Short mmCIF file of C-alpha atoms and ligand atoms in Angstrom, two decimals:
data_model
loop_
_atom_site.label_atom_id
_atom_site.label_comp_id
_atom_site.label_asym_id
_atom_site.label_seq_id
_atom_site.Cartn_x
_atom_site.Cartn_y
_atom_site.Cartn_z
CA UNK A 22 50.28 254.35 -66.25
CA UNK A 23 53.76 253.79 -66.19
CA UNK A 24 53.52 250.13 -66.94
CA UNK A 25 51.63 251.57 -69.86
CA UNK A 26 53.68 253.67 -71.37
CA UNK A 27 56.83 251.98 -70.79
CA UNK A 28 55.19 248.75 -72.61
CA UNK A 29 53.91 251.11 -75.56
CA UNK A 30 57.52 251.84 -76.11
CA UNK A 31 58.53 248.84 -75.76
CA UNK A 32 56.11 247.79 -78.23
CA UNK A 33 57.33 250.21 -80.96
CA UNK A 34 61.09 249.85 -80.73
CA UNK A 35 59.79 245.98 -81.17
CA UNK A 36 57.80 246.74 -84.33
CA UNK A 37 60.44 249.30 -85.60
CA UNK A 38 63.35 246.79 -85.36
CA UNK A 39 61.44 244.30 -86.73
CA UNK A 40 60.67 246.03 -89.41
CA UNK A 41 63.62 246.51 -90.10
CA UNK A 42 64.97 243.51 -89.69
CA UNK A 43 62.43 241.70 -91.82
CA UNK A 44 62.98 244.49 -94.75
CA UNK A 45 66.76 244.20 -94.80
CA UNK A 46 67.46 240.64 -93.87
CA UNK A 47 64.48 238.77 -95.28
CA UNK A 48 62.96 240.37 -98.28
CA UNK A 49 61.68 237.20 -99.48
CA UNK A 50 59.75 236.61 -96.85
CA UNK A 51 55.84 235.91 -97.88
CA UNK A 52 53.36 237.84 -96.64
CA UNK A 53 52.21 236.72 -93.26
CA UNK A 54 55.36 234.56 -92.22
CA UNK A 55 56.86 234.83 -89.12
CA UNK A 56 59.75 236.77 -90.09
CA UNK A 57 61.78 237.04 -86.97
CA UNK A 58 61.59 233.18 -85.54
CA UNK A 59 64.29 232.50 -83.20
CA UNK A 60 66.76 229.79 -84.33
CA UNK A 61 64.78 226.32 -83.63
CA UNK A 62 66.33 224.59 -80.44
CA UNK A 63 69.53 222.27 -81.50
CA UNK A 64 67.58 218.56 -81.69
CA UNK A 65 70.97 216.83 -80.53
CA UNK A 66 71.99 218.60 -77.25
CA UNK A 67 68.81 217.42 -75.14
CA UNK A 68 70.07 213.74 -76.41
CA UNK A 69 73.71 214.65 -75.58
CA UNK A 70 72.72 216.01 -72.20
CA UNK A 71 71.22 212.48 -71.18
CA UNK A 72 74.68 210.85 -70.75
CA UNK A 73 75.76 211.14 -66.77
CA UNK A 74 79.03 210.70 -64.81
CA UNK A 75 77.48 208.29 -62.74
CA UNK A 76 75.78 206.40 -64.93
CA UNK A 77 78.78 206.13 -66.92
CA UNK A 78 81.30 204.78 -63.85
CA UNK A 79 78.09 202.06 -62.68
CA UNK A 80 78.41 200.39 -66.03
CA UNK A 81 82.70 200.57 -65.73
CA UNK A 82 82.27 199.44 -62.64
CA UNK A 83 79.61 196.75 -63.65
CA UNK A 84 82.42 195.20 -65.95
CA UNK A 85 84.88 194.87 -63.40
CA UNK A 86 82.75 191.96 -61.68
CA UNK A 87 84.06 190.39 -63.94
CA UNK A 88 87.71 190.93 -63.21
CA UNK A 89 89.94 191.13 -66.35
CA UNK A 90 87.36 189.26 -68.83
CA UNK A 91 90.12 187.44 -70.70
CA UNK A 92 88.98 185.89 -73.71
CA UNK A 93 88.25 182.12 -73.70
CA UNK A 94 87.22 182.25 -70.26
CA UNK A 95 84.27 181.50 -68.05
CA UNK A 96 84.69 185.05 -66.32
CA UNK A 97 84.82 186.44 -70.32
CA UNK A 98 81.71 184.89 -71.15
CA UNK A 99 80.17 185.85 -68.33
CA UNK A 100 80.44 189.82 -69.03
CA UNK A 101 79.37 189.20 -72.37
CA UNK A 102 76.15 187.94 -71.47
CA UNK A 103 75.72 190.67 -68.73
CA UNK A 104 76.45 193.26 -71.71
CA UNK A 105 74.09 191.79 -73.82
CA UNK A 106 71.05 191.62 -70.80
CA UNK A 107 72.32 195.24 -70.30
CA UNK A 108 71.63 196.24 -74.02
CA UNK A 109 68.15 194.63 -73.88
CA UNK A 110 67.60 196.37 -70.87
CA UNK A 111 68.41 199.64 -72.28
CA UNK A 112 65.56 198.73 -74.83
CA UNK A 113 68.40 197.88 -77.47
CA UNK A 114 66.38 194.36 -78.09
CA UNK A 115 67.98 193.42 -81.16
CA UNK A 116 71.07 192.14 -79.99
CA UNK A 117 72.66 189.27 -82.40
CA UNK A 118 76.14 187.47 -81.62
CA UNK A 119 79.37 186.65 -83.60
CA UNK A 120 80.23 183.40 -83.39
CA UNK A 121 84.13 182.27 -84.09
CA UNK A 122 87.04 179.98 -83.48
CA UNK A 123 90.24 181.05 -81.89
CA UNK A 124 93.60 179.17 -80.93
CA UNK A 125 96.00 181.19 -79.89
CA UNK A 126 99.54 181.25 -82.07
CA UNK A 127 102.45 179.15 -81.42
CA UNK A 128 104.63 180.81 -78.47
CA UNK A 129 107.18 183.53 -80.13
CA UNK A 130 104.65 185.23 -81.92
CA UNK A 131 102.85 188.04 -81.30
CA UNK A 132 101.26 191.17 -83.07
CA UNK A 133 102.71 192.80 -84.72
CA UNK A 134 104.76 195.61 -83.33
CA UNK A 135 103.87 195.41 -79.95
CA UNK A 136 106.65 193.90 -77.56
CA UNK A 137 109.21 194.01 -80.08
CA UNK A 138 112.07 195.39 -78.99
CA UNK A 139 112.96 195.79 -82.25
CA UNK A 140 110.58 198.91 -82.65
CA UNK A 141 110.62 200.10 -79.31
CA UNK A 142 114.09 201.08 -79.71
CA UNK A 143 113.33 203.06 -83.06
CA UNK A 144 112.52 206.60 -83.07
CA UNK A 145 108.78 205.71 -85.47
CA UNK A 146 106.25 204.04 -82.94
CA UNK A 147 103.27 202.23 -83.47
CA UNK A 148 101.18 203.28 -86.39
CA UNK A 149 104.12 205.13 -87.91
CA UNK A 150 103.42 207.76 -85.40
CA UNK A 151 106.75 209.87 -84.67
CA UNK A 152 108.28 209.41 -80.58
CA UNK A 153 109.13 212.03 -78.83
CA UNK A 154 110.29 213.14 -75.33
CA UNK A 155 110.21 210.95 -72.18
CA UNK A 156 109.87 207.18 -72.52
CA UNK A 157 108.76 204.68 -70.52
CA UNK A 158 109.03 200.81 -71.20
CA UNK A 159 105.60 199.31 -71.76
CA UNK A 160 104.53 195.51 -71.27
CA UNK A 161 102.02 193.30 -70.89
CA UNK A 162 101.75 191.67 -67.17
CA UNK A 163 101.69 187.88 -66.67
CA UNK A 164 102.17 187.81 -63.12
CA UNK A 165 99.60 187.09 -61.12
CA UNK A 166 101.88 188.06 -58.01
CA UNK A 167 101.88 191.08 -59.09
CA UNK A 168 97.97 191.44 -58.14
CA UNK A 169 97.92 192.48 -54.81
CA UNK A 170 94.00 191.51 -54.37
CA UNK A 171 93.80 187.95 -53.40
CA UNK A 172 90.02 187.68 -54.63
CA UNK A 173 91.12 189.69 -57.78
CA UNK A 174 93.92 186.89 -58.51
CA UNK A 175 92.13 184.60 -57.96
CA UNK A 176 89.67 185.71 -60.49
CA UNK A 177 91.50 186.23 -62.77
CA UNK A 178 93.41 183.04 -62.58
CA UNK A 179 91.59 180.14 -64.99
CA UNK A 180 93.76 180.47 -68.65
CA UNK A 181 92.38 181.23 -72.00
CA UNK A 182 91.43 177.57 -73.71
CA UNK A 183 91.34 177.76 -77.38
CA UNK A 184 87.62 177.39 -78.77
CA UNK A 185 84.61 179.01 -80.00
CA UNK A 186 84.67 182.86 -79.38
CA UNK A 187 81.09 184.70 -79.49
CA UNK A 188 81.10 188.65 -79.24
CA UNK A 189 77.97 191.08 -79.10
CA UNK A 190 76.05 193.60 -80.73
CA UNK A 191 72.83 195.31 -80.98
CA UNK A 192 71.40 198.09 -83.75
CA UNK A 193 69.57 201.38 -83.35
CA UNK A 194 67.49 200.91 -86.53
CA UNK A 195 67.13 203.93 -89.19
CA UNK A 196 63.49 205.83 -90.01
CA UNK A 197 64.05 206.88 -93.56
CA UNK A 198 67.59 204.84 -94.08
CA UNK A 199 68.19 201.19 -92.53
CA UNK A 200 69.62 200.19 -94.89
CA UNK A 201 72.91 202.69 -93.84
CA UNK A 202 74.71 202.62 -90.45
CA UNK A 203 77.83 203.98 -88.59
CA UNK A 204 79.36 201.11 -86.40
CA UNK A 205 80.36 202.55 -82.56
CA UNK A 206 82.72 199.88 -80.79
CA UNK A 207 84.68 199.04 -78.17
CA UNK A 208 86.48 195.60 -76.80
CA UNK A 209 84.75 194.08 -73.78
CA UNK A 210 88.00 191.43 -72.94
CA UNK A 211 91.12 192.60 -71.30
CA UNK A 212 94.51 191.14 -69.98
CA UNK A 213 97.06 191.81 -67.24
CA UNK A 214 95.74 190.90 -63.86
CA UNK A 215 93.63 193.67 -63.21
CA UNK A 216 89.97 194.52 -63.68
CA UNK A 217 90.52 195.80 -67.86
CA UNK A 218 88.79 199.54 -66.06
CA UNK A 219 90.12 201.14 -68.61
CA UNK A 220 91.53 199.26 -71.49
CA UNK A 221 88.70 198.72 -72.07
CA UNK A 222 86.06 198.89 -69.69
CA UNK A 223 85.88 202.36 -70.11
CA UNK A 224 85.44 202.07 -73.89
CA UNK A 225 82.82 198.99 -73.44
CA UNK A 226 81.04 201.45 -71.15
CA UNK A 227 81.10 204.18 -73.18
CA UNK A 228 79.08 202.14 -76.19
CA UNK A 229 76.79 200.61 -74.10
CA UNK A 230 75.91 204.43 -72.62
CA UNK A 231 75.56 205.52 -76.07
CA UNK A 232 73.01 202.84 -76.48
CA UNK A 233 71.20 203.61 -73.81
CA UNK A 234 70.51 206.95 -74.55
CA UNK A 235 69.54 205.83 -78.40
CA UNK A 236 67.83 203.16 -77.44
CA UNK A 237 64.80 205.67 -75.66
CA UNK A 238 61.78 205.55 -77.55
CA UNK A 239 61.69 209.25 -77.72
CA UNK A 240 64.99 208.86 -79.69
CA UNK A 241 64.93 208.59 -83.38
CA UNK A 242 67.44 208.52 -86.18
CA UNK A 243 67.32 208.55 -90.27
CA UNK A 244 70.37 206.35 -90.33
CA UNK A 245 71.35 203.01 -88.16
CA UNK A 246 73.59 202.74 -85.77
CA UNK A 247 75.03 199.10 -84.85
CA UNK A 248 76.86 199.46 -81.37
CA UNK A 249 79.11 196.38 -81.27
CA UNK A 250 81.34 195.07 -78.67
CA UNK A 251 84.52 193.12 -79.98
CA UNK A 252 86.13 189.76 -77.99
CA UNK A 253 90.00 189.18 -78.73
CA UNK A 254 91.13 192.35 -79.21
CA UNK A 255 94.23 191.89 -76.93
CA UNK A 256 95.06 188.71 -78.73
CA UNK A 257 95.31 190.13 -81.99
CA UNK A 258 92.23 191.62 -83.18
CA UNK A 259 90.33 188.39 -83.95
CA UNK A 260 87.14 189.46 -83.19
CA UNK A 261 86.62 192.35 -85.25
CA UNK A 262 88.66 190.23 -88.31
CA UNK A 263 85.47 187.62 -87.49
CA UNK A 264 82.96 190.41 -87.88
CA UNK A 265 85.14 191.96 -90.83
CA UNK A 266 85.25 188.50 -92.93
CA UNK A 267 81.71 187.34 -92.03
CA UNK A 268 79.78 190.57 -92.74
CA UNK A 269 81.92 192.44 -95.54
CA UNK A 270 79.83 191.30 -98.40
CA UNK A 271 76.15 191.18 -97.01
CA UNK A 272 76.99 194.89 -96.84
CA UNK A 273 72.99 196.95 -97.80
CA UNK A 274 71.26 194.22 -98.65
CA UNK A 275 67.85 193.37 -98.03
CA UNK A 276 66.72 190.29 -96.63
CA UNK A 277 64.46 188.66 -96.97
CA UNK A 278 63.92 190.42 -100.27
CA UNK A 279 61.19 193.04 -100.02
CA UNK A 280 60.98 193.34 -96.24
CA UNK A 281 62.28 196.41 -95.78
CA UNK A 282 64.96 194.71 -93.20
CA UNK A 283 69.36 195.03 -93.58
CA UNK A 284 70.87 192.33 -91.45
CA UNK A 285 73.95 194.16 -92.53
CA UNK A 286 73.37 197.72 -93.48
CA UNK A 287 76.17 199.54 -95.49
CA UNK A 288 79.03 200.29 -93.58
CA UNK A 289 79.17 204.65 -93.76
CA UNK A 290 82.04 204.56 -91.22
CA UNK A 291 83.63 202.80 -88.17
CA UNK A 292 84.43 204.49 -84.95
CA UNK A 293 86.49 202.28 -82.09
CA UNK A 294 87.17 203.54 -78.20
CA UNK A 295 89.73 201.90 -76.54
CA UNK A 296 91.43 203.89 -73.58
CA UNK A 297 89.36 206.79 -72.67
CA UNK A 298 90.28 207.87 -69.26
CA UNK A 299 93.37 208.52 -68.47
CA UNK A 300 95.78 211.78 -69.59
CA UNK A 301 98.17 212.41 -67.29
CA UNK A 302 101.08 213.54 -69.64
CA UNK A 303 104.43 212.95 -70.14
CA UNK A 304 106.20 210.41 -67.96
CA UNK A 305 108.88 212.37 -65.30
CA UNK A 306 112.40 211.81 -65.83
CA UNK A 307 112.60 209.51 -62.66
CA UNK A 308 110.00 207.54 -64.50
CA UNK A 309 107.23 208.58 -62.11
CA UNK A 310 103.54 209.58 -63.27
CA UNK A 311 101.27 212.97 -62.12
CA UNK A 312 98.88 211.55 -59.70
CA UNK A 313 96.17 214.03 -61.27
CA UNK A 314 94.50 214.19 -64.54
CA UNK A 315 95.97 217.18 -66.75
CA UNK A 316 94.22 219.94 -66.92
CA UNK A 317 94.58 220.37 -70.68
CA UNK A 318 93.82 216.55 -71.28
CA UNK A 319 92.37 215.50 -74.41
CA UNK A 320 89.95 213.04 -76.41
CA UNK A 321 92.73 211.96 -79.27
CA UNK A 322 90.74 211.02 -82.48
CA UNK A 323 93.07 209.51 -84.82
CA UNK A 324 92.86 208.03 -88.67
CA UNK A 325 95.54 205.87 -90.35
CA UNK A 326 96.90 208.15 -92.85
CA UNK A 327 98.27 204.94 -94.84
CA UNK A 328 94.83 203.44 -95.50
CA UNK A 329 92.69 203.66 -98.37
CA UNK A 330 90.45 205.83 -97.14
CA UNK A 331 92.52 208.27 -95.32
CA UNK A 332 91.25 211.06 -96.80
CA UNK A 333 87.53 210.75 -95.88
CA UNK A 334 88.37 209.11 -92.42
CA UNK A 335 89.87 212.67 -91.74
CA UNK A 336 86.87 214.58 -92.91
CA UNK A 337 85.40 212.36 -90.48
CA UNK A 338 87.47 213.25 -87.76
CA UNK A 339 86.84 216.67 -88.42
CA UNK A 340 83.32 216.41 -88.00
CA UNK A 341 84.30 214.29 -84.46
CA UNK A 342 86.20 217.58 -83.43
CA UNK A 343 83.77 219.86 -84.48
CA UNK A 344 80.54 217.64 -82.18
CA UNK A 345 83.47 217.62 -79.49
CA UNK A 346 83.58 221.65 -79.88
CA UNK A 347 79.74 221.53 -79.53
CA UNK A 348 78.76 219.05 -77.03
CA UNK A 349 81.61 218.01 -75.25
CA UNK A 350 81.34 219.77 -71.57
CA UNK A 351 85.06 219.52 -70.18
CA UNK A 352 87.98 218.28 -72.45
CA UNK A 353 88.70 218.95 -76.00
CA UNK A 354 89.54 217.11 -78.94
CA UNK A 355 92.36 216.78 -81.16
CA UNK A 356 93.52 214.68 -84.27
CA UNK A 357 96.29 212.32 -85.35
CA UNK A 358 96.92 210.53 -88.19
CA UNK A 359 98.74 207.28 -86.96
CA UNK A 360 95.57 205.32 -85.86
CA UNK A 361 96.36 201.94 -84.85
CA UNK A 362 97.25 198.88 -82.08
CA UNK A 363 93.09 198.62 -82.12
CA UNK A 364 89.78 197.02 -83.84
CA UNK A 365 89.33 199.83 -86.29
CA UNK A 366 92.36 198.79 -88.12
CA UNK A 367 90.51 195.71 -89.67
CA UNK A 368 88.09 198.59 -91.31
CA UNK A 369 90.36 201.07 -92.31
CA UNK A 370 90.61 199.84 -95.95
CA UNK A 371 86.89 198.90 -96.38
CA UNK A 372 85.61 202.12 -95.05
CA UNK A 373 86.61 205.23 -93.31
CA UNK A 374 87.61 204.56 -89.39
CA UNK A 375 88.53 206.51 -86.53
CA UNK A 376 89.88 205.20 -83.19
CA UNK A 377 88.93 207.34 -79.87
CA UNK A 378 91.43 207.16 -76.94
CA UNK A 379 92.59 209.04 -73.86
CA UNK A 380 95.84 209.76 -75.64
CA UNK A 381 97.99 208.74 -79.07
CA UNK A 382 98.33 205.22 -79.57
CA UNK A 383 101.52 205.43 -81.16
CA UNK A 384 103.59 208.71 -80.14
CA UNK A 385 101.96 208.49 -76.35
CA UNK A 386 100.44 205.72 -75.03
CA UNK A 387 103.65 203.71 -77.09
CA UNK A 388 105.52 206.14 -75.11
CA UNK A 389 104.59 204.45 -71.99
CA UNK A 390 101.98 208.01 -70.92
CA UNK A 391 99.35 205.37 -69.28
CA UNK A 392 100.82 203.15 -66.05
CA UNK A 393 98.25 201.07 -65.64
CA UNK A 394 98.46 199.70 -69.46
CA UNK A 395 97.89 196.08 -68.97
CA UNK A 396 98.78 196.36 -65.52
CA UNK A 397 97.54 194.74 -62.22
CA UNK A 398 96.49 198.63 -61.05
CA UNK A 399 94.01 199.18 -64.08
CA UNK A 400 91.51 198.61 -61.77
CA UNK A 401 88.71 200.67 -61.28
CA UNK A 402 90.00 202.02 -57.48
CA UNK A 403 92.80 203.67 -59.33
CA UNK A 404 90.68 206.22 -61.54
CA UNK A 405 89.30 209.87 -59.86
CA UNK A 406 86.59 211.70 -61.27
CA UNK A 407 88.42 213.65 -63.63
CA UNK A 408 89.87 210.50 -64.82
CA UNK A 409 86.11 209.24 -65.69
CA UNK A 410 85.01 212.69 -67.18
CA UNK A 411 87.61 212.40 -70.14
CA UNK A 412 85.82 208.95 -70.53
CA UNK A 413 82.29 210.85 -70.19
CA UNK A 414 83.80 213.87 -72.85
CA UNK A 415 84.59 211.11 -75.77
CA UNK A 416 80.64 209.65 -74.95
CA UNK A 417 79.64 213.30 -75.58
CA UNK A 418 81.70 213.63 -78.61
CA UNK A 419 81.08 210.65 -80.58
CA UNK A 420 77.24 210.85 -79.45
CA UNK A 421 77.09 214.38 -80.77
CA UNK A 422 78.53 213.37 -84.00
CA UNK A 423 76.93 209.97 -84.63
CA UNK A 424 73.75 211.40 -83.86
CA UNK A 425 74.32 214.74 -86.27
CA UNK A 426 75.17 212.25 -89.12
CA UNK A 427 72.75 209.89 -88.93
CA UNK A 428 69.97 212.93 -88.25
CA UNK A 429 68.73 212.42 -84.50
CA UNK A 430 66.38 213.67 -83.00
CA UNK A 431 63.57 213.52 -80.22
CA UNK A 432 60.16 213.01 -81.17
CA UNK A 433 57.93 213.16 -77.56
CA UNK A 434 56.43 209.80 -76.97
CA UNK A 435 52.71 210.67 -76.06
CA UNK A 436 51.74 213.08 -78.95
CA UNK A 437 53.33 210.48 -81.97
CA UNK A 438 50.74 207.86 -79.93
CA UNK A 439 47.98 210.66 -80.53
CA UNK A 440 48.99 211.19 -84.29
ZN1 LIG B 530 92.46 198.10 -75.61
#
C-alpha cells in the first residue's frame, strides 16, 4: 500500500514536471516525441577510456630493446620494423614507408639554434620563446663512458653510416571523408647513449597507442587519420622534410581516378609529440632537479606564432585544450606560441601544426627543465608512474580531439554484421 502510494506520487510529480518542462523548454516539440530524452552518451569518452597506463609503458618499454635507435643504424632499423609489425598488429594494416637518402653535414654544422652558444647566452630561446628564471646548460651526449650499462653501451655503440633512410606510417581511413586527414606523429630515433624513453619513445608510444585504439573495428571516423612515425629528427628534421617534399602536392587526390582511394589525403592539420613525460619544474639553484613529478605538471601544446598559419594553428590548440579539459584524467593543458626544435616545424607553413611536449620547448626544456635530455639516464628505469601518466594525459588529449574533429565514434561490431 505504501509502495503504492508513494509510486503514485512519484508518478505525478514525474508527469507534472514534465509537463512542464516540455511546455516551457520545448514548445516545438511534435506531438508524440519524447520530449524529455536525456543527453545521448558522449560517443568519444568510451574510445578515450580504452587507452591504459600499462599498455602505454609496454610499448615505451618495447622501444627501448632497441637501445637509443640512432638513425642509420642496424638497431634503428630494427625498431622500425617492430613499429610497423606493431601497427599491423593493432589492425592498422595499411602501413606504407618513406624511403630517403641522408649524409650527415660536414663537421661544424649543426641545426640551427641548438648548441650555439651564441643563443644560449641570449635572453630569446628557441622558437623565439622568452627565458626566464633558473638555467641549466643543455647538450647532447657523445660519450659512451658516460653509459653506465655495459650491455646498453654496447648497444648503442655501431655509428650512423650515411644511406638510405626509410620511416613508417599507417592510416585510419575516413567513412564519409578519405579524402581529408589530421597527421598524429612522433620520432621513433633518438641520440645520447641512453634508451631515447622519452625523447622520444614516449611520443612514438603515444601514436602507436592512439592507433591501437582507432584501429578496433568497432572504431569509426568521418575523417582519416595517418599516424606517422618520423626517422632523423635529431639530425635535423630530415625525415619529416622527406615526407614534406615527397607528399606536399599529391595532397586530396584520387588515385587511381574514380576509386574512391587518397594515397595522400588533404592535410587538415599536423600534430607532433616529442617529450611527454617528464615536468619536474624549474632547475634548483645548486643545479639539482625534484626527484618527483610536479604536482601541477602540464601537457604544453604550442603553435609557432611566426608561421603562416598561426592563427588557425591556435584555434587548433584551443580545441587541444578544450579535449584535454574533457578527457584528460590527471594533468592539464596549456598553450604557447613558440613551437619549435621538432617535426611539426616542416608543416607549419603548409598547414596548421601543433607540437605536444612535457614542457616548453623554448622557454623550458631550452632552459635545461628535463635532465635526462639526450642523456645516458633517459632510460626507461629513470621514469615513475607519474612520470608516464603525463605521457598517458597528452594520449588522452590529442585522442579526444583528433577523434572530435574527425567525428568518431563506436559502432558495435555484431549488429552492423546483422544490418
Ligand atoms: Zn625529440
Amino acid at each position: 500500500m505504501r509502495t503504492r502510494m508513494s509510486t503514485r506520487t512519484h508518478t505525478t510529480i514525474a508527469y507534472v514536471l514534465f509537463a512542464a518542462f516540455s511546455w516551457a523548454q520545448v514548445p516545438a516539440t511534435p506531438a508524440g516525441a519524447p520530449a524529455s530524452a536525456p543527453a545521448p552518451p558522449d560517443p568519444i569518452a568510451p574510445i578515450v577510456a580504452r587507452l591504459d597506463l600499462e599498455r602505454y609503458k609496454a610499448t615505451i618499454k618495447g622501444l627501448t630493446q632497441f637501445g637509443d635507435r640512432r638513425q642509420g643504424t642496424e638497431r634503428n632499423r630494427q625498431a622500425l620494423d617492430w613499429v610497423e609489425a606493431q601497427l599491423k598488429s593493432y589492425g592498422c594494416t595499411n602501413t606504407e614507408r618513406i624511403q630517403y637518402e641522408y649524409a650527415p653535414p660536414a663537421a661544424g654544422a649543426g641545426r640551427g639554434g641548438r648548441g650555439n652558444p651564441a643563443n644560449q647566452s641570449q635572453t630569446l630561446g628557441p622558437g623565439g620563446a622568452r627565458r626566464r628564471g633558473i638555467r641549466q646548460p643543455e647538450s647532447v651526449n657523445n660519450d659512451p663512458l658516460k653509459q653506465p650499462d655495459l650491455k646498453l653501451r654496447e648497444l648503442n655503440t655501431p655509428p650512423s653510416v650515411p644511406g638510405q633512410r626509410e620511416e613508417v606510417f599507417c592510416t585510419k581511413v575516413g567513412d564519409t571523408h578519405p579524402e581529408e586527414m589530421y597527421i598524429i606523429a612522433a620520432h621513433m630515433d633518438g641520440i645520447g647513449w641512453g634508451e631515447a624513453a622519452n625523447d622520444d619513445g614516449s611520443g612514438t608510444a603515444l601514436v602507436m597507442e592512439i592507433a591501437r585504439v582507432l584501429s578496433s573495428p568497432d572504431v569509426h571516423t568521418d575523417r582519416s587519420i595517418r599516424l606517422a612515425l618520423w626517422n632523423n629528427e635529431e639530425t635535423g628534421l630530415n625525415g619529416a622534410r622527406a615526407y614534406v617534399a615527397q607528399r606536399k602536392d599529391l595532397q586530396g587526390k584520387e588515385s587511381p581516378a574514380g576509386s574512391g582511394k587518397y594515397p595522400e589525403p588533404k592535410w587538415l592539420g599536423m600534430i607532433q609529440h616529442d617529450m611527454m613525460m617528464f615536468d619536474h619544474g624549474m632547475p634548483h639553484k645548486d643545479g639539482t632537479m625534484s626527484k618527483d613529478q610536479r604536482p601541477e605538471a602540464d601537457v604544453n601544446i604550442e603553435y609557432q606564432v611566426t608561421s603562416k598559419f598561426a592563427e588557425e594553428a591556435m584555434q587548433l590548440a584551443r580545441k587541444f585544450q578544450f579535449a584535454n579539459e574533457k578527457y584528460a584524467t590527471d594533468y592539464p593543458a596549456n598553450i604557447g606560441p613558440h613551437m619549435t626544435n621538432t617535426d611539426s616545424t616542416p608543416f607549419q607553413d603548409l598547414v596548421p601544426a601543433l607540437s605536444l611536449r612535457e614542457s616548453e620547448r623554448g622557454s623550458q626544456i631550452g632552459n635545461g627543465w628535463d635532465p635526462h635530455h639526450h642523456q645516458p639516464t633517459d632510460v626507461f628505469a629513470t621514469f615513475s608512474d607519474d612520470d608516464f601518466r603525463l605521457g598517458l594525459n597528452a594520449a588522452q588529449t590529442t585522442l579526444g580531439a583528433i577523434a572530435q574533429l574527425t567525428g568518431a565514434k563506436l559502432t558495435p561490431v555484431t549488429s552492423s554484421r546483422e544490418n
